[in-house]
Amino acid sequence: MHRSIGRPTWWTSIASVAGMVACMSSPTLTGCGKQTAVQPADATALVAELKRIRPDADLGVPHETPVPGVLGLDVGGGNVVYGTADGSHLFAGDLYAIESNLVNLTEERREGRRADLLEGVDMAGLIVFGAAGGQAVLNVFTDVDCTHCRRLHGDIFTLNEAGIEVRYLAYPRGGLESSSYSRMVSAWCADDRHAALTALKQGREVPDRTCANPVDDHYQLAKEMGLPGTPGLITAEGRLLRGYASAEELAAALGLRD
């Protein structure tokens, strides 16, 4: 899987200033859940302190957590941070509920946000390999030069036969100045986008084309979601399936196989 090393984010700096950082791994992916937004007055002190330290910070709407006195804030790159309502401490890391198993509440919130963002995407800008009588949708942020993206595309008809509709979004991991970006624009601008994308994923070239296209928007959306690599596989519910998986494994993950 393609990966890039991210630069320190503004919330990492804030957490260091606040002096209380809790970092935990996130092995558990759960269903799509959402926490409740709080009234603005409840978060006045926390937001005021963060704005004092980072006036340019783009803070999301504070939301309640199950922990008394602790609020959550959505920040850039699909991240969530937590702070005390009095504005004295900030936590960077995932919040878990201890039930019959560990439940990753932070990942549940990310899932909800991914699903909301995908609902706002114009279907006309996707390259869709549909499944007759499709039973599940798999959104795939793809790069034509990514080895595992190419491997996944080699399974495309098997995925369709399993009842999985694949919706491709463009994610040139080299950035908007890369050769991958130019090739993906050519694919999205081709008369036959399906054939062009397939050719590129097979290592063949396609004619250079330009037009009004969604590649930039898809790229920014992937960044906003904080996708860690390509292929970025996201279910209709916003669940992130990390890296390449076989058609059989994906069918099972989407509930189409036992």
Short mmCIF file of C-alpha atoms in Angstrom, two decimals:
data_model
loop_
_atom_site.label_atom_id
_atom_site.label_comp_id
_atom_site.label_asym_id
_atom_site.label_seq_id
_atom_site.Cartn_x
_atom_site.Cartn_y
_atom_site.Cartn_z
CA MET A 1 0.00 0.00 0.00
CA HIS A 2 1.21 3.47 -0.88
CA ARG A 3 1.92 5.50 2.24
CA SER A 4 3.23 8.97 2.91
CA ILE A 5 4.73 10.42 6.06
CA GLY A 6 2.53 13.22 7.33
CA ARG A 7 3.83 16.48 8.75
CA PRO A 8 3.05 17.48 12.34
CA THR A 9 -0.44 18.97 12.59
CA TRP A 10 -1.56 21.99 14.55
CA TRP A 11 -3.37 19.84 17.13
CA THR A 12 -0.16 17.97 17.95
CA SER A 13 1.40 21.32 18.87
CA ILE A 14 -1.61 22.30 20.95
CA ALA A 15 -1.53 19.01 22.81
CA SER A 16 2.13 19.57 23.63
CA VAL A 17 1.33 23.02 25.03
CA ALA A 18 -1.60 21.67 26.99
CA GLY A 19 0.74 19.07 28.44
CA MET A 20 -1.49 16.03 28.40
CA VAL A 21 -1.35 13.74 25.36
CA ALA A 22 -2.82 10.23 25.30
CA CYS A 23 -2.01 8.17 22.16
CA MET A 24 -3.56 4.77 21.60
CA SER A 25 -3.63 2.39 18.63
CA SER A 26 -6.92 1.66 16.86
CA PRO A 27 -7.17 -2.03 15.91
CA THR A 28 -10.95 -2.23 16.22
CA LEU A 29 -13.27 -0.95 13.48
CA THR A 30 -16.90 -0.75 14.54
CA GLY A 31 -20.21 0.31 13.02
CA CYS A 32 -21.12 3.89 12.16
CA GLY A 33 -22.03 5.82 15.31
CA LYS A 34 -22.26 9.51 16.11
CA GLN A 35 -21.85 11.50 19.28
CA THR A 36 -24.18 14.39 20.10
CA ALA A 37 -23.25 18.00 19.43
CA VAL A 38 -23.22 20.15 22.57
CA GLN A 39 -24.59 23.63 23.07
CA PRO A 40 -21.97 26.30 22.24
CA ALA A 41 -21.96 27.62 25.81
CA ASP A 42 -20.80 24.23 27.09
CA ALA A 43 -17.58 24.46 25.10
CA THR A 44 -16.85 28.18 25.42
CA ALA A 45 -13.79 27.79 27.65
CA LEU A 46 -12.22 24.98 25.62
CA VAL A 47 -12.70 26.71 22.26
CA ALA A 48 -11.50 30.04 23.67
CA GLU A 49 -8.27 28.48 24.97
CA LEU A 50 -7.54 26.67 21.72
CA LYS A 51 -8.20 29.82 19.70
CA ARG A 52 -5.90 31.74 22.03
CA ILE A 53 -3.07 29.29 21.35
CA ARG A 54 -3.84 28.76 17.65
CA PRO A 55 -5.98 31.68 16.35
CA ASP A 56 -5.98 30.23 12.82
CA ALA A 57 -7.17 26.77 13.88
CA ASP A 58 -10.20 25.44 12.01
CA LEU A 59 -12.19 23.80 14.80
CA GLY A 60 -15.25 21.69 14.19
CA VAL A 61 -18.42 21.83 16.27
CA PRO A 62 -17.71 20.42 19.77
CA HIS A 63 -19.53 17.21 20.63
CA GLU A 64 -20.26 15.34 23.81
CA THR A 65 -18.45 12.17 24.82
CA PRO A 66 -19.45 9.54 27.38
CA VAL A 67 -16.69 10.86 29.68
CA PRO A 68 -17.98 13.55 32.07
CA GLY A 69 -16.31 16.91 31.48
CA VAL A 70 -14.59 15.84 28.25
CA LEU A 71 -15.62 17.20 24.84
CA GLY A 72 -14.58 16.12 21.34
CA LEU A 73 -13.53 18.35 18.44
CA ASP A 74 -13.23 17.40 14.78
CA VAL A 75 -10.04 18.81 13.24
CA GLY A 76 -8.26 18.48 9.89
CA GLY A 77 -7.24 15.27 8.19
CA GLY A 78 -10.04 13.20 9.67
CA ASN A 79 -8.70 13.63 13.19
CA VAL A 80 -10.61 14.04 16.43
CA VAL A 81 -9.14 15.53 19.61
CA TYR A 82 -10.57 15.72 23.11
CA GLY A 83 -10.38 18.43 25.73
CA THR A 84 -11.72 19.23 29.16
CA ALA A 85 -14.67 21.59 29.20
CA ASP A 86 -12.75 24.06 31.36
CA GLY A 87 -10.10 24.41 28.65
CA SER A 88 -7.21 23.23 30.80
CA HIS A 89 -6.22 19.99 29.04
CA LEU A 90 -6.24 18.46 25.56
CA PHE A 91 -5.91 14.80 24.58
CA ALA A 92 -4.71 13.49 21.20
CA GLY A 93 -5.63 9.87 20.55
CA ASP A 94 -8.57 7.49 20.16
CA LEU A 95 -11.28 7.21 22.81
CA TYR A 96 -12.48 3.69 23.63
CA ALA A 97 -15.48 2.44 25.55
CA ILE A 98 -14.79 -0.65 27.66
CA GLU A 99 -17.75 -2.96 27.08
CA SER A 100 -17.73 -6.68 26.30
CA ASN A 101 -14.84 -5.65 24.06
CA LEU A 102 -13.04 -2.37 23.37
CA VAL A 103 -15.20 -0.09 21.22
CA ASN A 104 -13.34 2.63 19.34
CA LEU A 105 -15.66 5.63 19.67
CA THR A 106 -13.28 7.88 17.75
CA GLU A 107 -13.28 5.55 14.75
CA GLU A 108 -17.08 5.43 14.90
CA ARG A 109 -17.12 9.19 14.57
CA ARG A 110 -14.66 9.09 11.67
CA GLU A 111 -16.90 6.55 9.95
CA GLY A 112 -19.91 8.82 10.28
CA ARG A 113 -17.98 11.74 8.84
CA ARG A 114 -16.65 9.69 5.92
CA ALA A 115 -20.17 8.52 5.10
CA ASP A 116 -21.49 12.09 5.21
CA LEU A 117 -18.69 13.34 2.95
CA LEU A 118 -19.24 10.55 0.43
CA GLU A 119 -22.95 11.29 0.29
CA GLY A 120 -22.05 14.76 -0.97
CA VAL A 121 -19.94 13.48 -3.88
CA ASP A 122 -21.36 13.94 -7.38
CA MET A 123 -21.93 10.46 -8.81
CA ALA A 124 -21.30 11.82 -12.31
CA GLY A 125 -17.67 12.39 -11.32
CA LEU A 126 -17.05 8.76 -10.34
CA ILE A 127 -15.89 5.94 -12.58
CA VAL A 128 -18.28 3.16 -11.58
CA PHE A 129 -17.91 -0.52 -12.35
CA GLY A 130 -21.42 -1.64 -11.54
CA ALA A 131 -22.68 -4.99 -10.41
CA ALA A 132 -25.93 -6.39 -11.79
CA GLY A 133 -28.28 -6.56 -8.83
CA GLY A 134 -25.53 -5.07 -6.71
CA GLN A 135 -25.81 -5.81 -3.01
CA ALA A 136 -22.98 -3.63 -1.69
CA VAL A 137 -21.03 -0.50 -2.59
CA LEU A 138 -17.28 -0.09 -2.25
CA ASN A 139 -15.84 3.41 -2.67
CA VAL A 140 -12.21 3.19 -3.80
CA PHE A 141 -9.77 6.11 -3.72
CA THR A 142 -7.27 4.97 -6.32
CA ASP A 143 -3.93 5.85 -7.90
CA VAL A 144 -3.14 4.39 -11.32
CA ASP A 145 0.53 3.82 -10.40
CA CYS A 146 -0.13 2.07 -7.07
CA THR A 147 0.76 -1.64 -7.23
CA HIS A 148 -2.08 -2.76 -4.96
CA CYS A 149 -4.55 -0.46 -6.77
CA ARG A 150 -3.66 -2.27 -9.97
CA ARG A 151 -4.00 -5.62 -8.26
CA LEU A 152 -7.44 -4.68 -6.95
CA HIS A 153 -8.55 -3.57 -10.41
CA GLY A 154 -7.52 -6.97 -11.72
CA ASP A 155 -10.29 -8.36 -9.49
CA ILE A 156 -12.90 -5.87 -10.71
CA PHE A 157 -15.13 -8.32 -12.57
CA THR A 158 -14.90 -10.86 -9.76
CA LEU A 159 -16.00 -8.13 -7.36
CA ASN A 160 -18.91 -7.23 -9.63
CA GLU A 161 -19.93 -10.88 -9.91
CA ALA A 162 -19.96 -11.06 -6.11
CA GLY A 163 -22.49 -8.23 -6.05
CA ILE A 164 -20.08 -5.40 -5.23
CA GLU A 165 -20.37 -2.10 -7.10
CA VAL A 166 -16.98 -0.37 -7.23
CA ARG A 167 -17.01 3.44 -7.29
CA TYR A 168 -13.61 4.90 -8.15
CA LEU A 169 -12.44 8.29 -6.91
CA ALA A 170 -9.08 9.74 -7.95
CA TYR A 171 -6.29 9.96 -5.39
CA PRO A 172 -2.91 10.63 -7.06
CA ARG A 173 -0.67 10.12 -4.04
CA GLY A 174 2.22 12.00 -5.64
CA GLY A 175 0.17 15.18 -5.48
CA LEU A 176 -1.39 17.56 -7.97
CA GLU A 177 1.87 18.15 -9.82
CA SER A 178 2.71 14.48 -10.34
CA SER A 179 2.66 12.45 -13.54
CA SER A 180 0.05 10.19 -11.90
CA TYR A 181 -2.22 13.21 -11.55
CA SER A 182 -1.89 14.05 -15.26
CA ARG A 183 -2.63 10.46 -16.26
CA MET A 184 -5.68 10.33 -14.01
CA VAL A 185 -7.01 13.56 -15.49
CA SER A 186 -6.60 11.97 -18.92
CA ALA A 187 -8.58 8.94 -17.76
CA TRP A 188 -11.37 11.04 -16.29
CA CYS A 189 -11.51 13.12 -19.48
CA ALA A 190 -11.43 10.15 -21.89
CA ASP A 191 -14.39 9.30 -24.10
CA ASP A 192 -14.38 5.83 -22.51
CA ARG A 193 -13.29 6.42 -18.93
CA HIS A 194 -13.60 2.75 -17.95
CA ALA A 195 -11.27 1.63 -20.76
CA ALA A 196 -8.79 4.45 -20.08
CA LEU A 197 -8.59 3.73 -16.35
CA THR A 198 -8.17 0.02 -17.03
CA ALA A 199 -5.39 0.70 -19.54
CA LEU A 200 -3.46 2.86 -17.08
CA LYS A 201 -3.81 0.26 -14.35
CA GLN A 202 -2.38 -2.31 -16.76
CA GLY A 203 0.70 -0.13 -17.34
CA ARG A 204 -0.39 1.13 -20.75
CA GLU A 205 -0.58 4.79 -21.75
CA VAL A 206 -3.64 6.73 -22.87
CA PRO A 207 -3.86 9.94 -24.93
CA ASP A 208 -3.32 13.11 -22.91
CA ARG A 209 -6.62 14.84 -22.30
CA THR A 210 -7.83 17.77 -20.22
CA CYS A 211 -11.33 18.88 -19.33
CA ALA A 212 -13.38 20.00 -16.36
CA ASN A 213 -12.81 17.07 -14.01
CA PRO A 214 -13.18 16.09 -10.32
CA VAL A 215 -9.61 14.83 -9.72
CA ASP A 216 -8.61 17.83 -7.59
CA ASP A 217 -11.83 17.57 -5.55
CA HIS A 218 -11.36 13.84 -4.98
CA TYR A 219 -7.76 14.44 -3.89
CA GLN A 220 -8.80 17.09 -1.37
CA LEU A 221 -11.59 14.84 -0.10
CA ALA A 222 -9.11 12.03 0.55
CA LYS A 223 -6.91 14.47 2.46
CA GLU A 224 -9.89 15.71 4.47
CA MET A 225 -10.71 12.13 5.43
CA GLY A 226 -7.08 11.51 6.39
CA LEU A 227 -6.78 8.41 4.23
CA PRO A 228 -3.51 6.63 5.07
CA GLY A 229 -2.80 5.17 1.64
CA THR A 230 -4.07 3.68 -1.59
CA PRO A 231 -6.19 1.89 -2.37
CA GLY A 232 -8.46 3.64 0.11
CA LEU A 233 -11.48 1.36 0.49
CA ILE A 234 -14.54 2.82 2.19
CA THR A 235 -17.93 1.18 2.60
CA ALA A 236 -21.22 3.04 2.17
CA GLU A 237 -21.36 3.29 5.99
CA GLY A 238 -17.96 5.02 6.09
CA ARG A 239 -15.97 2.02 7.36
CA LEU A 240 -12.33 2.08 6.23
CA LEU A 241 -10.93 -1.22 4.97
CA ARG A 242 -7.16 -0.84 5.00
CA GLY A 243 -5.12 -1.78 1.95
CA TYR A 244 -5.60 -4.49 -0.63
CA ALA A 245 -7.88 -7.44 0.05
CA SER A 246 -8.99 -10.23 -2.26
CA ALA A 247 -12.46 -10.27 -3.78
CA GLU A 248 -13.44 -13.07 -1.39
CA GLU A 249 -12.17 -11.15 1.63
CA LEU A 250 -13.98 -7.97 0.54
CA ALA A 251 -17.21 -9.87 -0.03
CA ALA A 252 -16.95 -11.21 3.52
CA ALA A 253 -16.14 -7.76 4.93
CA LEU A 254 -19.22 -6.37 3.18
CA GLY A 255 -21.47 -9.09 4.56
CA LEU A 256 -21.93 -10.95 1.27
CA ARG A 257 -20.10 -14.08 2.45
CA ASP A 258 -19.92 -15.94 5.73
#
